[in-house]
mmCIF file of C-alpha atoms in Angstrom:
data_model
loop_
_atom_site.group_PDB
_atom_site.id
_atom_site.type_symbol
_atom_site.label_atom_id
_atom_site.label_comp_id
_atom_site.label_asym_id
_atom_site.label_seq_id
_atom_site.Cartn_x
_atom_site.Cartn_y
_atom_site.Cartn_z
ATOM 1 C CA UNK A 1 0.000 0.000 0.000
ATOM 2 C CA UNK A 2 1.070 3.562 -0.653
ATOM 3 C CA UNK A 3 1.351 6.002 2.230
ATOM 4 C CA UNK A 4 -1.577 8.401 1.843
ATOM 5 C CA UNK A 5 -1.047 10.233 5.112
ATOM 6 C CA UNK A 6 -1.583 13.997 4.689
ATOM 7 C CA UNK A 7 1.746 14.520 6.413
ATOM 8 C CA UNK A 8 3.822 12.357 4.075
ATOM 9 C CA UNK A 9 6.226 14.079 1.640
ATOM 10 C CA UNK A 10 4.278 12.754 -1.335
ATOM 11 C CA UNK A 11 0.499 12.440 -1.407
ATOM 12 C CA UNK A 12 -2.112 10.987 -3.723
ATOM 13 C CA UNK A 13 -4.635 13.558 -4.894
ATOM 14 C CA UNK A 14 -7.601 11.960 -6.699
ATOM 15 C CA UNK A 15 -8.177 14.006 -9.833
ATOM 16 C CA UNK A 16 -9.345 12.016 -12.773
ATOM 17 C CA UNK A 17 -6.476 10.313 -14.548
ATOM 18 C CA UNK A 18 -3.985 13.170 -14.422
ATOM 19 C CA UNK A 19 -2.700 14.149 -10.993
ATOM 20 C CA UNK A 20 -1.192 11.137 -9.229
ATOM 21 C CA UNK A 21 1.766 11.875 -6.982
ATOM 22 C CA UNK A 22 3.014 8.766 -5.204
ATOM 23 C CA UNK A 23 5.953 7.795 -3.022
ATOM 24 C CA UNK A 24 7.896 4.592 -3.485
ATOM 25 C CA UNK A 25 6.502 1.520 -1.773
ATOM 26 C CA UNK A 26 7.119 2.055 1.973
ATOM 27 C CA UNK A 27 7.991 -1.548 2.744
ATOM 28 C CA UNK A 28 11.413 -2.233 4.233
ATOM 29 C CA UNK A 29 14.112 -2.139 1.565
ATOM 30 C CA UNK A 30 17.133 -4.371 1.254
ATOM 31 C CA UNK A 31 20.767 -3.416 1.019
ATOM 32 C CA UNK A 32 20.959 -1.230 4.100
ATOM 33 C CA UNK A 33 19.008 1.657 2.581
ATOM 34 C CA UNK A 34 16.479 3.575 4.627
ATOM 35 C CA UNK A 35 12.869 2.538 4.069
ATOM 36 C CA UNK A 36 10.758 5.313 2.594
ATOM 37 C CA UNK A 37 7.931 4.304 4.895
ATOM 38 C CA UNK A 38 9.912 5.782 7.789
ATOM 39 C CA UNK A 39 10.355 9.438 7.020
ATOM 40 C CA UNK A 40 12.160 11.541 9.604
ATOM 41 C CA UNK A 41 10.180 14.262 11.320
ATOM 42 C CA UNK A 42 11.583 17.061 9.159
ATOM 43 C CA UNK A 43 9.971 15.536 6.072
ATOM 44 C CA UNK A 44 6.483 15.554 7.606
ATOM 45 C CA UNK A 45 4.276 18.413 6.493
ATOM 46 C CA UNK A 46 0.658 19.495 6.410
ATOM 47 C CA UNK A 47 -1.245 19.886 3.186
ATOM 48 C CA UNK A 48 -1.529 23.510 2.032
ATOM 49 C CA UNK A 49 -4.908 25.183 2.124
ATOM 50 C CA UNK A 50 -6.585 26.807 -0.855
ATOM 51 C CA UNK A 51 -8.566 26.076 -3.999
ATOM 52 C CA UNK A 52 -5.843 26.919 -6.499
ATOM 53 C CA UNK A 53 -4.566 23.346 -6.904
ATOM 54 C CA UNK A 54 -7.522 22.414 -9.090
ATOM 55 C CA UNK A 55 -7.372 25.772 -10.884
ATOM 56 C CA UNK A 56 -3.718 25.186 -11.757
ATOM 57 C CA UNK A 57 -4.495 21.690 -12.921
ATOM 58 C CA UNK A 58 -7.328 22.975 -15.106
ATOM 59 C CA UNK A 59 -4.969 25.362 -16.887
ATOM 60 C CA UNK A 60 -2.495 22.552 -17.549
ATOM 61 C CA UNK A 61 -5.171 20.125 -18.626
ATOM 62 C CA UNK A 62 -6.994 22.539 -20.931
ATOM 63 C CA UNK A 63 -3.712 23.447 -22.632
ATOM 64 C CA UNK A 64 -2.601 19.796 -22.882
ATOM 65 C CA UNK A 65 0.682 20.440 -21.099
ATOM 66 C CA UNK A 66 3.005 18.378 -18.947
ATOM 67 C CA UNK A 67 4.729 19.448 -15.752
ATOM 68 C CA UNK A 68 7.829 18.082 -14.078
ATOM 69 C CA UNK A 69 5.853 18.472 -10.843
ATOM 70 C CA UNK A 70 3.699 15.513 -11.866
ATOM 71 C CA UNK A 71 6.006 13.443 -14.033
ATOM 72 C CA UNK A 72 8.873 13.493 -11.491
ATOM 73 C CA UNK A 73 6.503 13.152 -8.505
ATOM 74 C CA UNK A 74 7.720 16.293 -6.774
ATOM 75 C CA UNK A 75 6.860 16.428 -3.048
ATOM 76 C CA UNK A 76 6.168 20.164 -3.332
ATOM 77 C CA UNK A 77 3.476 19.867 -5.989
ATOM 78 C CA UNK A 78 0.531 20.769 -3.769
ATOM 79 C CA UNK A 79 2.288 23.737 -2.199
ATOM 80 C CA UNK A 80 3.361 25.169 -5.548
ATOM 81 C CA UNK A 81 0.065 24.511 -7.318
ATOM 82 C CA UNK A 82 -1.816 26.100 -4.427
ATOM 83 C CA UNK A 83 0.156 29.256 -5.327
ATOM 84 C CA UNK A 84 -0.813 28.808 -9.004
ATOM 85 C CA UNK A 85 2.719 28.062 -10.102
ATOM 86 C CA UNK A 86 4.154 25.009 -11.851
ATOM 87 C CA UNK A 87 7.256 23.964 -13.749
ATOM 88 C CA UNK A 88 6.509 23.235 -17.394
ATOM 89 C CA UNK A 89 7.985 20.078 -18.928
ATOM 90 C CA UNK A 90 8.604 20.721 -22.619
ATOM 91 C CA UNK A 91 8.902 18.348 -25.577
ATOM 92 C CA UNK A 92 6.725 15.573 -24.246
ATOM 93 C CA UNK A 93 6.698 13.506 -21.081
ATOM 94 C CA UNK A 94 9.040 10.734 -22.237
ATOM 95 C CA UNK A 95 12.798 11.101 -21.955
ATOM 96 C CA UNK A 96 15.516 9.471 -24.064
ATOM 97 C CA UNK A 97 17.550 8.918 -20.896
ATOM 98 C CA UNK A 98 16.788 6.544 -18.068
ATOM 99 C CA UNK A 99 18.424 8.090 -14.991
ATOM 100 C CA UNK A 100 18.430 6.116 -11.770
ATOM 101 C CA UNK A 101 16.885 8.898 -9.705
ATOM 102 C CA UNK A 102 14.142 10.133 -12.047
ATOM 103 C CA UNK A 103 10.673 8.675 -12.605
ATOM 104 C CA UNK A 104 9.960 10.424 -15.902
ATOM 105 C CA UNK A 105 9.044 7.871 -18.585
ATOM 106 C CA UNK A 106 11.881 6.504 -20.711
ATOM 107 C CA UNK A 107 11.678 5.874 -24.445
ATOM 108 C CA UNK A 108 14.116 5.366 -27.296
ATOM 109 C CA UNK A 109 11.606 6.778 -29.786
ATOM 110 C CA UNK A 110 9.812 9.848 -28.380
ATOM 111 C CA UNK A 111 6.928 11.526 -30.160
ATOM 112 C CA UNK A 112 7.474 14.203 -32.781
ATOM 113 C CA UNK A 113 7.741 17.709 -31.341
ATOM 114 C CA UNK A 114 4.413 19.512 -31.006
ATOM 115 C CA UNK A 115 4.807 22.773 -32.930
ATOM 116 C CA UNK A 116 1.882 24.338 -31.046
ATOM 117 C CA UNK A 117 3.362 23.645 -27.603
ATOM 118 C CA UNK A 118 5.199 27.005 -27.347
ATOM 119 C CA UNK A 119 1.928 28.920 -27.822
ATOM 120 C CA UNK A 120 0.084 26.755 -25.308
ATOM 121 C CA UNK A 121 2.804 27.217 -22.701
ATOM 122 C CA UNK A 122 2.783 30.978 -23.243
ATOM 123 C CA UNK A 123 -1.000 30.997 -22.891
ATOM 124 C CA UNK A 124 -0.733 29.058 -19.624
ATOM 125 C CA UNK A 125 1.845 31.494 -18.262
ATOM 126 C CA UNK A 126 -0.619 34.310 -18.943
ATOM 127 C CA UNK A 127 -3.592 32.429 -17.467
ATOM 128 C CA UNK A 128 -1.718 31.614 -14.266
ATOM 129 C CA UNK A 129 -0.509 35.204 -13.911
ATOM 130 C CA UNK A 130 3.092 34.135 -13.443
ATOM 131 C CA UNK A 131 5.794 36.751 -12.935
ATOM 132 C CA UNK A 132 8.554 34.119 -13.145
ATOM 133 C CA UNK A 133 8.332 30.904 -15.130
ATOM 134 C CA UNK A 134 10.524 27.804 -15.126
ATOM 135 C CA UNK A 135 10.690 25.712 -18.285
ATOM 136 C CA UNK A 136 12.443 22.376 -18.121
ATOM 137 C CA UNK A 137 12.695 19.622 -20.691
ATOM 138 C CA UNK A 138 13.042 15.923 -21.238
ATOM 139 C CA UNK A 139 16.340 14.950 -22.833
ATOM 140 C CA UNK A 140 15.789 14.636 -26.591
ATOM 141 C CA UNK A 141 18.914 12.872 -27.796
ATOM 142 C CA UNK A 142 16.946 11.844 -30.890
ATOM 143 C CA UNK A 143 17.081 15.443 -32.168
ATOM 144 C CA UNK A 144 20.167 16.972 -33.764
ATOM 145 C CA UNK A 145 19.942 20.088 -31.612
ATOM 146 C CA UNK A 146 18.551 18.270 -28.562
ATOM 147 C CA UNK A 147 15.430 20.421 -28.759
ATOM 148 C CA UNK A 148 17.227 23.760 -28.395
ATOM 149 C CA UNK A 149 15.294 25.479 -31.207
ATOM 150 C CA UNK A 150 11.993 24.320 -29.746
ATOM 151 C CA UNK A 151 12.946 25.602 -26.298
ATOM 152 C CA UNK A 152 13.976 28.907 -27.847
ATOM 153 C CA UNK A 153 10.602 29.101 -29.583
ATOM 154 C CA UNK A 154 8.874 28.659 -26.213
ATOM 155 C CA UNK A 155 10.841 31.591 -24.806
ATOM 156 C CA UNK A 156 9.922 33.752 -27.817
ATOM 157 C CA UNK A 157 6.220 32.981 -27.437
ATOM 158 C CA UNK A 158 6.285 33.768 -23.714
ATOM 159 C CA UNK A 159 8.113 37.056 -24.334
ATOM 160 C CA UNK A 160 5.495 38.022 -26.928
ATOM 161 C CA UNK A 161 2.539 37.024 -24.753
ATOM 162 C CA UNK A 162 3.773 38.188 -21.321
ATOM 163 C CA UNK A 163 6.654 40.647 -21.915
ATOM 164 C CA UNK A 164 7.362 41.369 -18.242
ATOM 165 C CA UNK A 165 7.745 37.755 -17.117
ATOM 166 C CA UNK A 166 11.201 36.484 -16.167
ATOM 167 C CA UNK A 167 12.253 33.114 -17.535
ATOM 168 C CA UNK A 168 14.371 30.293 -16.149
ATOM 169 C CA UNK A 169 15.467 27.469 -18.437
ATOM 170 C CA UNK A 170 16.457 24.160 -16.863
ATOM 171 C CA UNK A 171 18.082 22.204 -19.669
ATOM 172 C CA UNK A 172 19.795 18.947 -20.501
ATOM 173 C CA UNK A 173 23.466 18.887 -21.449
ATOM 174 C CA UNK A 174 22.528 18.612 -25.162
ATOM 175 C CA UNK A 175 25.111 15.823 -25.380
ATOM 176 C CA UNK A 176 27.816 18.472 -25.214
ATOM 177 C CA UNK A 177 26.537 20.263 -28.345
ATOM 178 C CA UNK A 178 27.633 23.846 -27.709
ATOM 179 C CA UNK A 179 25.950 25.082 -30.892
ATOM 180 C CA UNK A 180 22.662 23.967 -29.353
ATOM 181 C CA UNK A 181 23.604 25.691 -26.118
ATOM 182 C CA UNK A 182 24.308 28.894 -28.087
ATOM 183 C CA UNK A 183 20.701 28.819 -29.317
ATOM 184 C CA UNK A 184 19.494 28.663 -25.710
ATOM 185 C CA UNK A 185 21.786 31.468 -24.567
ATOM 186 C CA UNK A 186 20.662 33.725 -27.445
ATOM 187 C CA UNK A 187 17.122 33.501 -26.105
ATOM 188 C CA UNK A 188 18.445 35.418 -23.061
ATOM 189 C CA UNK A 189 16.801 33.685 -20.109
ATOM 190 C CA UNK A 190 17.142 35.503 -16.815
ATOM 191 C CA UNK A 191 18.314 32.211 -15.276
ATOM 192 C CA UNK A 192 20.132 29.355 -17.004
ATOM 193 C CA UNK A 193 19.940 26.162 -14.978
ATOM 194 C CA UNK A 194 21.661 22.840 -15.550
ATOM 195 C CA UNK A 195 21.747 20.402 -12.660
ATOM 196 C CA UNK A 196 24.924 18.543 -11.758
ATOM 197 C CA UNK A 197 22.616 16.277 -9.679
ATOM 198 C CA UNK A 198 25.271 14.441 -7.655
ATOM 199 C CA UNK A 199 28.971 14.021 -6.961
ATOM 200 C CA UNK A 200 31.590 12.899 -9.462
ATOM 201 C CA UNK A 201 31.899 9.412 -7.936
ATOM 202 C CA UNK A 202 28.141 8.745 -7.971
ATOM 203 C CA UNK A 203 27.408 10.195 -11.410
ATOM 204 C CA UNK A 204 27.819 6.942 -13.408
ATOM 205 C CA UNK A 205 25.232 5.134 -11.259
ATOM 206 C CA UNK A 206 22.837 8.068 -10.859
ATOM 207 C CA UNK A 207 22.759 9.676 -14.328
ATOM 208 C CA UNK A 208 22.257 8.045 -17.718
ATOM 209 C CA UNK A 209 24.506 9.301 -20.554
ATOM 210 C CA UNK A 210 25.337 12.570 -18.767
ATOM 211 C CA UNK A 211 28.792 12.938 -17.263
ATOM 212 C CA UNK A 212 30.089 15.077 -14.422
ATOM 213 C CA UNK A 213 32.778 16.800 -16.489
ATOM 214 C CA UNK A 214 30.448 17.545 -19.394
ATOM 215 C CA UNK A 215 27.910 19.146 -17.091
ATOM 216 C CA UNK A 216 30.606 21.329 -15.583
ATOM 217 C CA UNK A 217 31.694 22.344 -19.089
ATOM 218 C CA UNK A 218 28.096 23.247 -19.943
ATOM 219 C CA UNK A 219 27.873 25.489 -16.876
ATOM 220 C CA UNK A 220 31.231 27.172 -17.520
ATOM 221 C CA UNK A 221 30.383 27.753 -21.178
ATOM 222 C CA UNK A 222 26.975 29.217 -20.347
ATOM 223 C CA UNK A 223 28.535 31.653 -17.885
ATOM 224 C CA UNK A 224 31.373 32.754 -20.153
ATOM 225 C CA UNK A 225 29.560 32.863 -23.501
ATOM 226 C CA UNK A 226 26.232 34.383 -22.555
ATOM 227 C CA UNK A 227 25.847 37.895 -23.917
ATOM 228 C CA UNK A 228 23.493 38.648 -21.036
ATOM 229 C CA UNK A 229 25.673 39.917 -18.184
ATOM 230 C CA UNK A 230 22.695 39.825 -15.826
ATOM 231 C CA UNK A 231 21.915 36.169 -16.464
ATOM 232 C CA UNK A 232 22.152 34.031 -13.340
ATOM 233 C CA UNK A 233 23.811 30.609 -13.540
ATOM 234 C CA UNK A 234 22.198 27.910 -11.457
ATOM 235 C CA UNK A 235 22.724 24.241 -10.638
ATOM 236 C CA UNK A 236 21.384 21.719 -8.164
ATOM 237 C CA UNK A 237 22.228 18.569 -6.233
ATOM 238 C CA UNK A 238 20.399 15.732 -4.511
ATOM 239 C CA UNK A 239 21.737 14.325 -1.252
ATOM 240 C CA UNK A 240 21.123 10.967 0.399
ATOM 241 C CA UNK A 241 22.470 8.758 -2.384
ATOM 242 C CA UNK A 242 25.602 7.695 -0.521
ATOM 243 C CA UNK A 243 27.806 10.734 -1.055
ATOM 244 C CA UNK A 244 30.395 11.787 1.524
ATOM 245 C CA UNK A 245 30.744 15.244 3.038
ATOM 246 C CA UNK A 246 34.082 15.667 1.259
ATOM 247 C CA UNK A 247 32.546 14.731 -2.099
ATOM 248 C CA UNK A 248 29.731 17.227 -1.646
ATOM 249 C CA UNK A 249 32.174 19.992 -0.769
ATOM 250 C CA UNK A 250 34.315 19.097 -3.782
ATOM 251 C CA UNK A 251 31.243 19.413 -6.016
ATOM 252 C CA UNK A 252 30.360 22.782 -4.501
ATOM 253 C CA UNK A 253 33.908 23.974 -5.200
ATOM 254 C CA UNK A 254 33.558 22.865 -8.827
ATOM 255 C CA UNK A 255 30.214 24.666 -9.128
ATOM 256 C CA UNK A 256 31.757 27.808 -7.666
ATOM 257 C CA UNK A 257 34.615 27.571 -10.180
ATOM 258 C CA UNK A 258 32.076 27.202 -12.984
ATOM 259 C CA UNK A 259 30.574 30.526 -11.951
ATOM 260 C CA UNK A 260 27.306 29.385 -10.405
ATOM 261 C CA UNK A 261 25.330 32.176 -8.766
ATOM 262 C CA UNK A 262 22.687 29.849 -7.303
ATOM 263 C CA UNK A 263 22.982 26.287 -6.020
ATOM 264 C CA UNK A 264 20.053 24.276 -4.707
ATOM 265 C CA UNK A 265 20.425 21.185 -2.526
ATOM 266 C CA UNK A 266 17.665 18.830 -1.437
ATOM 267 C CA UNK A 267 16.957 15.350 -0.134
ATOM 268 C CA UNK A 268 16.633 12.567 -2.700
ATOM 269 C CA UNK A 269 13.384 10.617 -2.295
ATOM 270 C CA UNK A 270 12.932 7.400 -4.244
ATOM 271 C CA UNK A 271 10.073 8.061 -6.703
ATOM 272 C CA UNK A 272 9.413 4.439 -7.683
ATOM 273 C CA UNK A 273 10.247 0.809 -6.930
ATOM 274 C CA UNK A 274 12.815 0.510 -9.708
ATOM 275 C CA UNK A 275 14.700 3.671 -8.876
ATOM 276 C CA UNK A 276 17.757 4.144 -6.670
ATOM 277 C CA UNK A 277 17.311 3.543 -2.972
ATOM 278 C CA UNK A 278 17.706 6.274 -0.399
ATOM 279 C CA UNK A 279 20.941 5.638 1.465
ATOM 280 C CA UNK A 280 20.482 8.317 4.137
ATOM 281 C CA UNK A 281 18.265 11.170 5.241
ATOM 282 C CA UNK A 282 20.253 14.380 5.564
ATOM 283 C CA UNK A 283 19.263 16.543 8.524
ATOM 284 C CA UNK A 284 18.292 20.227 8.245
ATOM 285 C CA UNK A 285 21.387 20.998 10.336
ATOM 286 C CA UNK A 286 23.666 19.329 7.792
ATOM 287 C CA UNK A 287 21.958 21.150 4.940
ATOM 288 C CA UNK A 288 22.652 24.384 6.817
ATOM 289 C CA UNK A 289 26.340 23.477 7.072
ATOM 290 C CA UNK A 290 26.517 22.983 3.306
ATOM 291 C CA UNK A 291 24.785 26.330 2.825
ATOM 292 C CA UNK A 292 27.393 28.047 4.984
ATOM 293 C CA UNK A 293 30.197 26.241 3.177
ATOM 294 C CA UNK A 294 28.856 27.252 -0.235
ATOM 295 C CA UNK A 295 28.737 30.879 0.794
ATOM 296 C CA UNK A 296 32.258 30.644 2.173
ATOM 297 C CA UNK A 297 33.666 29.618 -1.222
ATOM 298 C CA UNK A 298 31.900 32.373 -3.129
ATOM 299 C CA UNK A 299 28.515 31.003 -4.212
ATOM 300 C CA UNK A 300 26.157 33.956 -3.821
ATOM 301 C CA UNK A 301 22.920 32.089 -3.209
ATOM 302 C CA UNK A 302 22.630 28.703 -1.527
ATOM 303 C CA UNK A 303 19.145 27.245 -1.137
ATOM 304 C CA UNK A 304 19.425 24.075 0.927
ATOM 305 C CA UNK A 305 16.930 21.908 2.767
ATOM 306 C CA UNK A 306 15.289 18.474 2.715
ATOM 307 C CA UNK A 307 12.398 19.504 0.458
ATOM 308 C CA UNK A 308 14.274 22.000 -1.697
ATOM 309 C CA UNK A 309 14.093 21.204 -5.400
ATOM 310 C CA UNK A 310 15.705 22.910 -8.376
ATOM 311 C CA UNK A 311 12.616 24.888 -9.375
ATOM 312 C CA UNK A 312 11.095 25.258 -5.897
ATOM 313 C CA UNK A 313 10.568 28.946 -5.032
ATOM 314 C CA UNK A 314 12.595 29.647 -8.168
ATOM 315 C CA UNK A 315 12.151 33.424 -8.058
ATOM 316 C CA UNK A 316 13.566 33.680 -4.529
ATOM 317 C CA UNK A 317 16.971 35.100 -5.476
ATOM 318 C CA UNK A 318 16.067 36.747 -8.766
ATOM 319 C CA UNK A 319 16.121 40.314 -7.519
ATOM 320 C CA UNK A 320 18.795 39.891 -4.882
ATOM 321 C CA UNK A 321 22.327 41.105 -5.513
#
């Protein structure tokens, strides 16, 4: 049985066939990992109040759009949707990579790009009244440009429809295609985000196709080649996969060297039976220590905590120097 307690990090919300946010099976797991049925106290939370969850869903449903909130089973879905905000998942809901931490569907042959998707996303941004929007994407290794032109078209439609909105793009590594990355940078997002996800040592077991060094090169290139001096560079990590303190600090040093302005750090929660097990639950106190360390090595904005996710409260540091 799935844990449907209103205080669990992930909760089932009955809503037709669309909204279905579930934790991994809470039965005891093998291999010394922590069972997801035994969440520590700092991961318990009350459901948010408000009627906007259904309103947000209606906008997404009527515009036939996908969100990473749903597809990746984000524990913050209800909180964010109650504020009428969501993270758009572009280019379909099936990814050409099968990462060990992510529950987004995997396929070797994804559907053809929907040429009307940029307009529908822009319309949804307007309907929700967003002042800051986060667009992420499935990896599209089947496309020569990895979907860069399509993502750029989404930005153009949003700019035309809601000129004052700020835009954050959370992208793949485009298989190291810097010409594709140039297309993204020319669209001038206020925030460019590419997640390193985990430490160097754990990358081969956690990420599919992506490499630690290539991701760092993507971040460095984005910072140095962007013509937008005000663009913020952002990356994120998950903890609880078996990383050591020294490995985390090494990764933070690499992110600082890459020029990251914002780094997010949160607790990994197993989204499905076949995904990587949680090896440890990191305490709020330890997250605070990493925050302090990040600041000490020159990262301007550290956003760290058990339920922090890459696009959670994404506008938090946008207007801070």
